[in-house]
Short mmCIF file of C-alpha atoms in Angstrom, two decimals:
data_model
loop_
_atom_site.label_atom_id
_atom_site.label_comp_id
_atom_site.label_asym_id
_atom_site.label_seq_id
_atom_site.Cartn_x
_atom_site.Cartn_y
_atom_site.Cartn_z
CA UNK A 24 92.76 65.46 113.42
CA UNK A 25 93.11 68.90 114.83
CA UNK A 26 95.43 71.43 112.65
CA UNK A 27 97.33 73.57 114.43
CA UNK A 28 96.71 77.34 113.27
CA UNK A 29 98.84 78.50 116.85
CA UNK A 30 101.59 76.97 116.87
CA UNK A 31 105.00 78.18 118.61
CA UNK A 32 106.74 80.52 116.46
CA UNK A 33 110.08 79.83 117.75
CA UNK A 34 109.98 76.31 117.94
CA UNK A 35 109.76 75.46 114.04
CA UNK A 36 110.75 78.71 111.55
CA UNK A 37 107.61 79.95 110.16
CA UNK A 38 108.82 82.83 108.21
CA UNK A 39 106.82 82.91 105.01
CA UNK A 40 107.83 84.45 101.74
CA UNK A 41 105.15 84.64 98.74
CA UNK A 42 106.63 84.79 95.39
CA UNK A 43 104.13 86.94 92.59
CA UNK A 44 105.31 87.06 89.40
CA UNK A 45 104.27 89.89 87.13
CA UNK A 46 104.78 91.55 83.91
CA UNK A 47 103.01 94.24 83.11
CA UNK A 48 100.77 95.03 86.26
CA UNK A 49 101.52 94.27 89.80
CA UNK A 50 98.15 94.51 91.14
CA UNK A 51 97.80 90.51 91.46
CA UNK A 52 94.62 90.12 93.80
CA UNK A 53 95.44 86.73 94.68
CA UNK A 54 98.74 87.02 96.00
CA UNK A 55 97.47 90.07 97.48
CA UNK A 56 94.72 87.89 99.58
CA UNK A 57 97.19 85.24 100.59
CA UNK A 58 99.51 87.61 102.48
CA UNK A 59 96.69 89.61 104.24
CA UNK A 60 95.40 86.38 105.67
CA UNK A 61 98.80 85.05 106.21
CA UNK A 62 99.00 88.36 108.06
CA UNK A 63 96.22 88.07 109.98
CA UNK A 64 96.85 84.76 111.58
CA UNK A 65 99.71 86.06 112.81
CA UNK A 66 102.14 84.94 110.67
CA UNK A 67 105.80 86.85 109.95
CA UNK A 68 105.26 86.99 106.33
CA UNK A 69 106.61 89.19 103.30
CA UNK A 70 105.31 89.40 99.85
CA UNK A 71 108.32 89.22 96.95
CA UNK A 72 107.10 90.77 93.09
CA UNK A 73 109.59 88.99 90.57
CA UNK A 74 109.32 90.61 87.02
CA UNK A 75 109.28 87.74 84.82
CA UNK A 76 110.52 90.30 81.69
CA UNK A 77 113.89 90.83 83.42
CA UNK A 78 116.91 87.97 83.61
CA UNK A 79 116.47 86.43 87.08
CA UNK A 80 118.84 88.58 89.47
CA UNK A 81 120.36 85.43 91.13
CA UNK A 82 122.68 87.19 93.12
CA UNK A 83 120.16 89.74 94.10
CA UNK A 84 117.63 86.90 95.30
CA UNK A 85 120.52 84.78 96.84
CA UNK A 86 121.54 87.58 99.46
CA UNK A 87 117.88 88.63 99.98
CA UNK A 88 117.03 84.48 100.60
CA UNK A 89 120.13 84.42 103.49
CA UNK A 90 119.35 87.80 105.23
CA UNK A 91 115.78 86.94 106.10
CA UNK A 92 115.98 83.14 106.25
CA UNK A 93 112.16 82.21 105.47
CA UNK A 94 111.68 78.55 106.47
CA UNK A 95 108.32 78.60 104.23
CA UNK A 96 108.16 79.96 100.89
CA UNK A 97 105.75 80.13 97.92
CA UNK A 98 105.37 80.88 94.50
CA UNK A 99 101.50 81.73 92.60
CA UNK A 100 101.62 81.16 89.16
CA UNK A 101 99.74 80.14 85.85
CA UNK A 102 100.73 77.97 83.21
CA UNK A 103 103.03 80.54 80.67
CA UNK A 104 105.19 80.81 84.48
CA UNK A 105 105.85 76.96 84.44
CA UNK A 106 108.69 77.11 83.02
CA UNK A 107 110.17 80.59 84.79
CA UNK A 108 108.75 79.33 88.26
CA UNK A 109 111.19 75.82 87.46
CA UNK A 110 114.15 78.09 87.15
CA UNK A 111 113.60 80.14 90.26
CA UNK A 112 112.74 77.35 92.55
CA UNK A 113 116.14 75.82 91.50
CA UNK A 114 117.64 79.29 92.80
CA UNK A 115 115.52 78.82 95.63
CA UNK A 116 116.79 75.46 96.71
CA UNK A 117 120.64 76.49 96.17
CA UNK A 118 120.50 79.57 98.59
CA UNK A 119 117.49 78.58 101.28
CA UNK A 120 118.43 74.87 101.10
CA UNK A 121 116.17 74.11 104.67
CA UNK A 122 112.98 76.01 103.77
CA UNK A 123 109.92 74.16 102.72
CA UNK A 124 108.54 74.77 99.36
CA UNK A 125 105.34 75.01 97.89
CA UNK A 126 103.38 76.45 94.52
CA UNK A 127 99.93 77.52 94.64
CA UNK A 128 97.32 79.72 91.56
CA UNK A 129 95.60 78.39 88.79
CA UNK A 130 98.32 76.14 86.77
CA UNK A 131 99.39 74.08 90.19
CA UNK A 132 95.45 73.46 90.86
CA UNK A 133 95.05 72.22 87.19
CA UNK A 134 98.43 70.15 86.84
CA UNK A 135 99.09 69.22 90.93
CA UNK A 136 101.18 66.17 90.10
CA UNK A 137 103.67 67.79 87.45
CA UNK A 138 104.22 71.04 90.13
CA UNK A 139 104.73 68.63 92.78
CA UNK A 140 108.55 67.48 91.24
CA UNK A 141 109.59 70.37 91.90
CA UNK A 142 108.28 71.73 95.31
CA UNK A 143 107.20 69.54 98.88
CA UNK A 144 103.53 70.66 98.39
CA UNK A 145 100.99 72.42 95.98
CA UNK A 146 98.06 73.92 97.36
CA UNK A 147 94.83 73.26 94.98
CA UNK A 148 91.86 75.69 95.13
CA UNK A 149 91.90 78.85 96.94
CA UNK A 150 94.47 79.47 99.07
CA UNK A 151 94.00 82.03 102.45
CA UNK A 152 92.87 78.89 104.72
CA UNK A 153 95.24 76.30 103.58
CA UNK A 154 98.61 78.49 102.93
CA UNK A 155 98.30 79.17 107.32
CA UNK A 156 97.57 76.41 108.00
CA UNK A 157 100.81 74.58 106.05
CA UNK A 158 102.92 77.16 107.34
CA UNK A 159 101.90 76.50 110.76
CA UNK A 160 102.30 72.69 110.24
CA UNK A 161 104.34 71.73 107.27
CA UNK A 162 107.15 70.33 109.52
CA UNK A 163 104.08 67.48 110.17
CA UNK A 164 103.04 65.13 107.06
CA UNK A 165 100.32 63.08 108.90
CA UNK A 166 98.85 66.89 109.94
CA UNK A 167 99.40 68.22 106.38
CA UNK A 168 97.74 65.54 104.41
CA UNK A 169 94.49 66.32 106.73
CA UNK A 170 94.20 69.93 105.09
CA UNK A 171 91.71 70.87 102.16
CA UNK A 172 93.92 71.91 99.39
CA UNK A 173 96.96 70.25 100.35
CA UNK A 174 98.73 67.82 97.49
CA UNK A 175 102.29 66.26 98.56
CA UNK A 176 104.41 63.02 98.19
CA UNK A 177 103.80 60.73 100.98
CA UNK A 178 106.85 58.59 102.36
CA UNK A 179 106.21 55.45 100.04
CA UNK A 180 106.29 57.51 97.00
CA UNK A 181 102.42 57.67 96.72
CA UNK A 182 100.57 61.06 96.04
CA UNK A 183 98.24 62.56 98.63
CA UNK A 184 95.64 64.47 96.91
CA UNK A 185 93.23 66.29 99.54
CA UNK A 186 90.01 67.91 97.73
CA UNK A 187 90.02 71.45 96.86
CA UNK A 188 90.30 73.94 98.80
CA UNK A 189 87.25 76.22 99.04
CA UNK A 190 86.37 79.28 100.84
CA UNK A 191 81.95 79.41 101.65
CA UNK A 192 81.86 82.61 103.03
CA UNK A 193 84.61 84.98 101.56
CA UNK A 194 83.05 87.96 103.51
CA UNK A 195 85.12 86.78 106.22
CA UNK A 196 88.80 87.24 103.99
CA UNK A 197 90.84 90.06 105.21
CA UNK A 198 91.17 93.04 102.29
CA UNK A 199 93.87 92.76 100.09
CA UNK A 200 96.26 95.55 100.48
CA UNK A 201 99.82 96.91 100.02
CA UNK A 202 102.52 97.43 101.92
CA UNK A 203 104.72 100.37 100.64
CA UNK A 204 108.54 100.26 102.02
CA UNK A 205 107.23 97.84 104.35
CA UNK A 206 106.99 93.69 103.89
CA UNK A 207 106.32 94.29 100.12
CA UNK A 208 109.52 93.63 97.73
CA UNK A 209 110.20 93.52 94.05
CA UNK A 210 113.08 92.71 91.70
CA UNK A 211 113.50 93.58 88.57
CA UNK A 212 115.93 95.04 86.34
CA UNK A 213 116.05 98.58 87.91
CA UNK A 214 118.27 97.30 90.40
CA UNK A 215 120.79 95.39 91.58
CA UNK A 216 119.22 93.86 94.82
CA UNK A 217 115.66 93.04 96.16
CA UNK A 218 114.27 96.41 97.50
CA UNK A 219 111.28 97.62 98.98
CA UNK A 220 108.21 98.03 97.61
CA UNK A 221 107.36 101.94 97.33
CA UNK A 222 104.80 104.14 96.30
CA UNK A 223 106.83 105.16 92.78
CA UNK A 224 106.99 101.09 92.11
CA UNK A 225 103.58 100.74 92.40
CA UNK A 226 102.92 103.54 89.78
CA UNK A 227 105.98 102.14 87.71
CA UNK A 228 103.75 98.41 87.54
CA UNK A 229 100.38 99.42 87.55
CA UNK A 230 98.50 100.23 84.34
CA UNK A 231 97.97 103.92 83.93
CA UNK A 232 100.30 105.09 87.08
CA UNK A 233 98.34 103.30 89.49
CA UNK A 234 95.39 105.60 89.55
CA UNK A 235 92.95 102.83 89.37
CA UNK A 236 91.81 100.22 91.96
CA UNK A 237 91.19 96.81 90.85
CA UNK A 238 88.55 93.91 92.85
CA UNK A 239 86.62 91.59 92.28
CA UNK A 240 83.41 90.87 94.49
CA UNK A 241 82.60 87.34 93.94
CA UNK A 242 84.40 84.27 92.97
CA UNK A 243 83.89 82.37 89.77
CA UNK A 244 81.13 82.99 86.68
CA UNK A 245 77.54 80.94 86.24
CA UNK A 246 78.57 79.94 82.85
CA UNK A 247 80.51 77.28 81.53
CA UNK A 248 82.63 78.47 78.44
CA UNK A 249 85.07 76.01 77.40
CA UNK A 250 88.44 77.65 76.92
CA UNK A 251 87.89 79.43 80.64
CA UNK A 252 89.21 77.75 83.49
CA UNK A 253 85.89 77.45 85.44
CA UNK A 254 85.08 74.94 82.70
CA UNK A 255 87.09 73.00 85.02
CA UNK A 256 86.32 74.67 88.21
CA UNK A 257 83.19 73.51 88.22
CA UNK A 258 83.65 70.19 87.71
CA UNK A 259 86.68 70.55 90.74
CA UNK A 260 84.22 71.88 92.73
CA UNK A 261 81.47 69.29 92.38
CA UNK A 262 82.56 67.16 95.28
CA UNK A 263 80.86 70.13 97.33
CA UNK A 264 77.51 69.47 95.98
CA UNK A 265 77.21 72.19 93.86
CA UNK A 266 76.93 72.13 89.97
CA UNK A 267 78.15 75.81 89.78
CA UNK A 268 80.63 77.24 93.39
CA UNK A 269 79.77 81.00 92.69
CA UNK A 270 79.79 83.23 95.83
CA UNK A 271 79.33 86.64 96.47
CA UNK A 272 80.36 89.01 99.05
CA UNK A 273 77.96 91.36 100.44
CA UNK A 274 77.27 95.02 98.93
CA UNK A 275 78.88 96.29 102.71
CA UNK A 276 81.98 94.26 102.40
CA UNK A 277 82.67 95.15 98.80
CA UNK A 278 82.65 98.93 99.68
CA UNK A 279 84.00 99.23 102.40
CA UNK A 280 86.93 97.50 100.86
CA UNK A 281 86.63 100.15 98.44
CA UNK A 282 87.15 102.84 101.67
CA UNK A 283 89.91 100.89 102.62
CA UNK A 284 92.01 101.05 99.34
CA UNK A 285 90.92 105.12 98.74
CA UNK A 286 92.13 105.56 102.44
CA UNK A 287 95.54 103.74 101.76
CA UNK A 288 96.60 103.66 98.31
CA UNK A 289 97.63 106.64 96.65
CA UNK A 290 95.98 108.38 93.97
CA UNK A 291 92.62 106.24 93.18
CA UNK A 292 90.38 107.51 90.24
CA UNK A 293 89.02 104.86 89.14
CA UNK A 294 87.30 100.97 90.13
CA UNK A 295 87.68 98.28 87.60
CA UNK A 296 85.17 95.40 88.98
CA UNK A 297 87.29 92.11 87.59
CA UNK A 298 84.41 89.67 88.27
CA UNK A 299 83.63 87.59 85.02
CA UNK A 300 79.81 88.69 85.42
CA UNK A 301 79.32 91.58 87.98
CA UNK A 302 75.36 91.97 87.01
CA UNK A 303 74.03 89.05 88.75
CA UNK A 304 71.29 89.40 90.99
CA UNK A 305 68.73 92.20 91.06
CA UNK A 306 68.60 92.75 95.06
CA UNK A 307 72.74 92.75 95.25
CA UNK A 308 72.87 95.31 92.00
CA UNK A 309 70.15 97.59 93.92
CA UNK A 310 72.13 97.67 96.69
CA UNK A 311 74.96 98.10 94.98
CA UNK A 312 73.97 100.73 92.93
CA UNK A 313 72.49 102.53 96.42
CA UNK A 314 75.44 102.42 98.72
CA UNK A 315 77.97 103.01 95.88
CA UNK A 316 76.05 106.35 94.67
CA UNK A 317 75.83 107.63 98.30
CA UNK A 318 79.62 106.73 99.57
CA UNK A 319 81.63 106.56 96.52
CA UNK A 320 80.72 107.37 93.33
CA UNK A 321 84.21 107.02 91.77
CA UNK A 322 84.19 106.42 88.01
CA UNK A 323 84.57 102.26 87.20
CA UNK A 324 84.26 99.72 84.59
CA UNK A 325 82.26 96.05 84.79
CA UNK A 326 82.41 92.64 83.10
CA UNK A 327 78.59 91.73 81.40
CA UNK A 328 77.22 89.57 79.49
CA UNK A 329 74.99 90.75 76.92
CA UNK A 330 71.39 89.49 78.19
CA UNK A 331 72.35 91.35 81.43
CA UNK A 332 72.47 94.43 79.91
CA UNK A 333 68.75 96.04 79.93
CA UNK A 334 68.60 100.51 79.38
CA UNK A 335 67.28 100.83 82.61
CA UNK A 336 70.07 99.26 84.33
CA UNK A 337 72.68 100.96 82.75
CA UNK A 338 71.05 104.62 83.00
CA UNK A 339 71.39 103.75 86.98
CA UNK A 340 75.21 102.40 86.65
CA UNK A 341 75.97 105.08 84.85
CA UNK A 342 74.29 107.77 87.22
CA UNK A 343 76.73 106.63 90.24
CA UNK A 344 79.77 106.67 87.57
CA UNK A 345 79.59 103.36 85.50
CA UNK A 346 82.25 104.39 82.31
CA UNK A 347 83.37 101.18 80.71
CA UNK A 348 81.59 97.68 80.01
CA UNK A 349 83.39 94.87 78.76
CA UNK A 350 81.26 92.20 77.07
CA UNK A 351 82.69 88.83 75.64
CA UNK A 352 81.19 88.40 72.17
CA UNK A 353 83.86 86.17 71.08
CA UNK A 354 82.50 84.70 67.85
CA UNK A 355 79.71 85.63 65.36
CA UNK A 356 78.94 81.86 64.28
CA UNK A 357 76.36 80.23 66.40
CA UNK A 358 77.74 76.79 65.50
CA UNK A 359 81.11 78.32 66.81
CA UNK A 360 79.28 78.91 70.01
CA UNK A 361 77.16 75.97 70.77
CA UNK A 362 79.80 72.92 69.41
CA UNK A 363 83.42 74.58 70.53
CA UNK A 364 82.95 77.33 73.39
CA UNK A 365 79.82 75.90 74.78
CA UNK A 366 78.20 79.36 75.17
CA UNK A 367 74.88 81.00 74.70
CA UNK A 368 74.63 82.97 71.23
CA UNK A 369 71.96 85.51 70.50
CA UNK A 370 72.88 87.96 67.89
CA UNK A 371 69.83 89.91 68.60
CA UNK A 372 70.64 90.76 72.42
CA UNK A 373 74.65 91.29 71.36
CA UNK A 374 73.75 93.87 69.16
CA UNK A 375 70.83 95.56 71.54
CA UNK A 376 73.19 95.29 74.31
CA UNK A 377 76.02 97.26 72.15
CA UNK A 378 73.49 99.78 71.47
CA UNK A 379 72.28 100.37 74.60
CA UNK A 380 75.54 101.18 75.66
CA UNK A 381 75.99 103.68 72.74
CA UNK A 382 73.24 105.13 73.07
CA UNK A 383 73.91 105.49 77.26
CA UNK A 384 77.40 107.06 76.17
CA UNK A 385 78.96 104.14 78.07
CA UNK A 386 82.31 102.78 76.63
CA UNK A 387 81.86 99.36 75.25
CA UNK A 388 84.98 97.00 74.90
CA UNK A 389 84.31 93.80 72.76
CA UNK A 390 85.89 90.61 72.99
CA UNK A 391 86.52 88.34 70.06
CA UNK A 392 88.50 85.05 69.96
CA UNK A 393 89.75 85.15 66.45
CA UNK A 394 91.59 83.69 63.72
CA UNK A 395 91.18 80.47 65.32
CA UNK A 396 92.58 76.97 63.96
CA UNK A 397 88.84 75.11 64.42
CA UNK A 398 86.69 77.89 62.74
CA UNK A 399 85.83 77.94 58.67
CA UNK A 400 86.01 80.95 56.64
CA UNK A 401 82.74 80.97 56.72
CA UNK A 402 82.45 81.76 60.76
CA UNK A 403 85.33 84.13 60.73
CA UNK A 404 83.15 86.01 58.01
CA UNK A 405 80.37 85.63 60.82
CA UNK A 406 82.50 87.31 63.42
CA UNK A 407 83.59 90.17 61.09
CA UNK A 408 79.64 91.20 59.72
CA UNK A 409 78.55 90.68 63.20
CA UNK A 410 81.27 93.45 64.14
CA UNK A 411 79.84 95.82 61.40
CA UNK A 412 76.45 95.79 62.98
CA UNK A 413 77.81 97.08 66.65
CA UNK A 414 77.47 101.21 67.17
CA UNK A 415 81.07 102.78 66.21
CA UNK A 416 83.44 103.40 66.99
CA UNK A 417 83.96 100.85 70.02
CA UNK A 418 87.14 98.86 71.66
CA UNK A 419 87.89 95.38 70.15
CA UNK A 420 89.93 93.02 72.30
CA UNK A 421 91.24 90.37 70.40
CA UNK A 422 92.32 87.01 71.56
CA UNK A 423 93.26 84.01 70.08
CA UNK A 424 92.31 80.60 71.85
CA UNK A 425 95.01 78.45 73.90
CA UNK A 426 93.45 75.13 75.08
CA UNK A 427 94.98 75.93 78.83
CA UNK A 428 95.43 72.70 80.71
CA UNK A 429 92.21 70.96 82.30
CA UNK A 430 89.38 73.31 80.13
CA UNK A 431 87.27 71.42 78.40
CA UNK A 432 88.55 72.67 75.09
CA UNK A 433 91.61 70.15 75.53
CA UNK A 434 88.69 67.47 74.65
CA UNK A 435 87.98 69.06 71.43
CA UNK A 436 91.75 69.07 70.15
CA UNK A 437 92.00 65.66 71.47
CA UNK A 438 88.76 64.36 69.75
CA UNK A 439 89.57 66.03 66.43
CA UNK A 440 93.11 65.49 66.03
CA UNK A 441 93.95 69.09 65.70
CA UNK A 442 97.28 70.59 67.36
CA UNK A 443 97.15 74.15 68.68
CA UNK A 444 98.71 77.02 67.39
CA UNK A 445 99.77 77.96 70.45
CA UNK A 446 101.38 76.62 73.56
CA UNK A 447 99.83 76.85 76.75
CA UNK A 448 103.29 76.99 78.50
CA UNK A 449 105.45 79.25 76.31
CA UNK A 450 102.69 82.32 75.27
CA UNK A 451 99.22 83.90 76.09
CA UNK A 452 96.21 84.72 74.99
CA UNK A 453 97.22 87.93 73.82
CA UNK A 454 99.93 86.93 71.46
CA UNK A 455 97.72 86.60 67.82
CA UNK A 456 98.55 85.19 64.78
CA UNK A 457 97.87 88.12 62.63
CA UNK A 458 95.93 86.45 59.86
CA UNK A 459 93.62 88.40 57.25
CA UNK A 460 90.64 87.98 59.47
CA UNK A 461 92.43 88.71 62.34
CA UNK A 462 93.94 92.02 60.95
CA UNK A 463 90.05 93.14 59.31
CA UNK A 464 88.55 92.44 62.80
CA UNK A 465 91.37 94.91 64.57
CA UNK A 466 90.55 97.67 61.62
CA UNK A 467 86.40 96.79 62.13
CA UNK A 468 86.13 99.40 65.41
CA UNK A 469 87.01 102.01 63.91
CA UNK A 470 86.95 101.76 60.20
CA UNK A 471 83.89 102.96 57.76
CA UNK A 472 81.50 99.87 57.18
CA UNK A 473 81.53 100.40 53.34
CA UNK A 474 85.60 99.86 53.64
CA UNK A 475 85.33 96.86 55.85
CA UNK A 476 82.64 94.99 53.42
CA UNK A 477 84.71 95.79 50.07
CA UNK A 478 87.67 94.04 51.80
CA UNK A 479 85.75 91.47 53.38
CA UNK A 480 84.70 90.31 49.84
CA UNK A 481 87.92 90.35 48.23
CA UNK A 482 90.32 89.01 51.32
CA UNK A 483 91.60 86.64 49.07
CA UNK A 484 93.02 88.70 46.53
CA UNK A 485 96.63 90.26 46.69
CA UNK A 486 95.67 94.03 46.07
CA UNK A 487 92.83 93.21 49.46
CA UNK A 488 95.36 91.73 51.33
CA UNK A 489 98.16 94.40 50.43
CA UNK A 490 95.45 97.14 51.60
CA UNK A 491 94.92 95.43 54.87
CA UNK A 492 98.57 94.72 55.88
CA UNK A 493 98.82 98.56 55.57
CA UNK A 494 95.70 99.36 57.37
CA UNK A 495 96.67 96.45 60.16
CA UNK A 496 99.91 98.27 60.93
CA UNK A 497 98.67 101.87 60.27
CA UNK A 498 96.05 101.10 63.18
CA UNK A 499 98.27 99.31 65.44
CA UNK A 500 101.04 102.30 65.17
CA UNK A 501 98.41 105.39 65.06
#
């Protein structure tokens, strides 16, 4: 069946609103992506941030909802916004009773049939084709269950589940951009009704004032870590006939995106690459590192993994302005590894990788999943000698797992009988449970190695664990 991408704007309403929520940073790429290509098929759209910190401003969103009268709207979220994105589709309903809802990101793609009591539709897999092409035809059922990425409730009750939604060539994806006091909104606390987006906001929600530039030039990772959400990605992605969906746009397309945002965002300093492994093919980094040290040569920071990193690589990053690489690490234990997280471990190539960046004067920041529920003293006493043996001082993230619907993970709670710390739906990632180890691993960075190893071998005593709670809070305060 053919989809209509043209249809006649004034016979059906095809006003579109797209609901982000943020917190702490409004740079959300996706959302970002949806309304440029919602843009550039022609479609009256506007782009609403919601701060999901603040009290929902009903009455703010009520009067915004009448005055513009969207007859589509959307919401992107993950799984800690379930329960948020319930209570503002209920305001949603009340005050744009006629308009057809839908959710799209990462939770609705993992848990389609649980979003889809509370909206008409949820869009599965990426989202630039399908969100036009529902807006253009969501008045239609028989045209709507024909789309990639399209799950609704038929008329007999039944679910229609269409396969993901993928995008093969995302060279062709319009730039995302912003729109200041233009089709860009936000509400928050700082006022009393839904206002434009301006130039001060943007500073306000972006980390350090907005003087960075975030992107990502590829979609998904090669590797299959089992608390990360391509765990399950690439299994969603199979039916495509590929055991792994990365793709990658071109060295051209990735800077001259780069031009674009210097050219229209204020203030831009620095480039923080956000793809899960940005040294992946030789010929693409040569490029890379060719047309970046000619036309920009702006500071930025990479994702790695350690066997990426090699000196001579990252003497030529850092000649064209590489400053930061962040490297998962995650555990010291190789059973840890292998059994649970389904990773690669070599302690060897962690530790030459950390030194090569020392040594390079490139800013290394670690991450560690810590203080876990599944992992013996003995591996969190892995993780924490492992950290002595890195080049100080360095950056320590520090996470603690959540089994996030769909990863593979899930399987080993399931199969072991073990209950998370932490729910999925009310917390993150970044929200630890500030046990001993957890507490010696955030003091590791920057703390003598002699100091570390004399409290590593007493953690159990009182006096140790006195010392730490002091250190813990003297370095989290300093």
């Amino acid at each position: 069946m053919e989809i209509n991408n043209t249809a006649d704007p004034h016979a059906v309403n095809r006003k579109l609103l797209i609901i982000s929520l943020v917190s702490e940073d409004l740079r959300t790429i996706g959302s970002c992506y949806i309304f440029a290509a919602a843009k550039s098929q022609g479609i009256d759209v506007r782009l609403l941030y919601i701060n999901v910190n603040d009290a929902l401003n009903e009455q703010a969103l009520a009067t915004f909802l009448q005055d513009e009268q969207f007859g589509v709207i959307g919401i992107g979220l993950i799984t800690q916004e379930y329960h948020f994105s319930v209570r503002l589709t209920e305001i949603i309903k009340r005050y744009a009773p006629n308009a057809f809802l839908f959710w799209g990101g990462v939770h609705p793609t993992c848990e389609p049939e649980e979003c889809l009591q509370q909206v008409d539709c949820i869009v599965i897999g990426e989202g630039e084709e399908s969100v036009p092409s529902i807006v253009n035809n969501y008045e239609k059922k028989s045209v709507l269950k024909m789309i990639d990425g399209v799950c609704l409730k038929l008329e007999n009750g039944s679910i229609r589940m269409n396969r993901a939604a993928y995008i093969e060539d995302i060279n062709k994806l319009p730039y995302p951009y912003y729109e200041f006091n233009g089709n860009y909104y936000i509400s928050d606390a700082k006022s009393s009704v839904v206002r434009r987006l301006s130039t001060a906001d943007y500073a306000t929600y972006s980390k350090h004032g907005g003087d960075g530039y975030a992107l990502i030039t590829s979609r998904s990772c090669p590797n299959n870590c089992s608390y990360c959400i391509n765990s399950f990605y690439n299994k969603l992605y199979h039916d495509r006939g590929r055991a792994r969906f990365q793709r990658r746009r071109s060295v051209a397309n990735t800077i001259e995106e780069i031009r674009h945002a210097v050219k229209t965002l204020p203030n831009i300093q620095f480039i923080n690459f956000l793809d899960d492994h940005f040294m992946v093919g030789s010929e693409w980094l040569n490029e890379f590192i060719d047309l970046y040290g000619k036309d920009i040569r702006l500071p930025f920071m990479i994702r790695s993994t350690p066997e990426a990193i090699t000196e001579n690589t990252i003497q030529r990053l850092k000649e064209i302005g590489l400053k930061v690489v962040q490297m998962g690490i995650q555990s010291g234990c190789a059973d840890t590894h292998r059994e649970i997280f389904h990773r690669h471990f070599n302690r060897k190539k962690i530790i030459q990788a950390a030194q090569i960046l020392h040594q390079s004067g490139v800013d290394g920041i670690y991450d560690f999943i810590i203080g876990n529920e599944f992992e013996s003293t003995e591996a969190k006493r892995a993780t924490i000698e492992l950290m002595m043996e890195l080049p100080k001082p360095f950056q320590a993230s520090l996470f603690h797992i959540i089994p996030f619907p769909k990863t593979d993970i899930v399987q080993w709670y399931q199969n072991n009988g073990v209950s998370p710390k932490l729910d999925p739906y009310e917390t993150d990632y970044l929200e630890l449970d500030a046990d001993f180890y957890t507490m010696l691993a955030s003091i590791a960075p920057t703390t003598d190695n002699h100091i570390i190893q004399r409290l590593l071998d007493s953690i159990d005593t009182e006096e140790c664990r006195k010392e730490l709670k002091q250190r813990y809070t003297e370095n989290n305060f300093s």
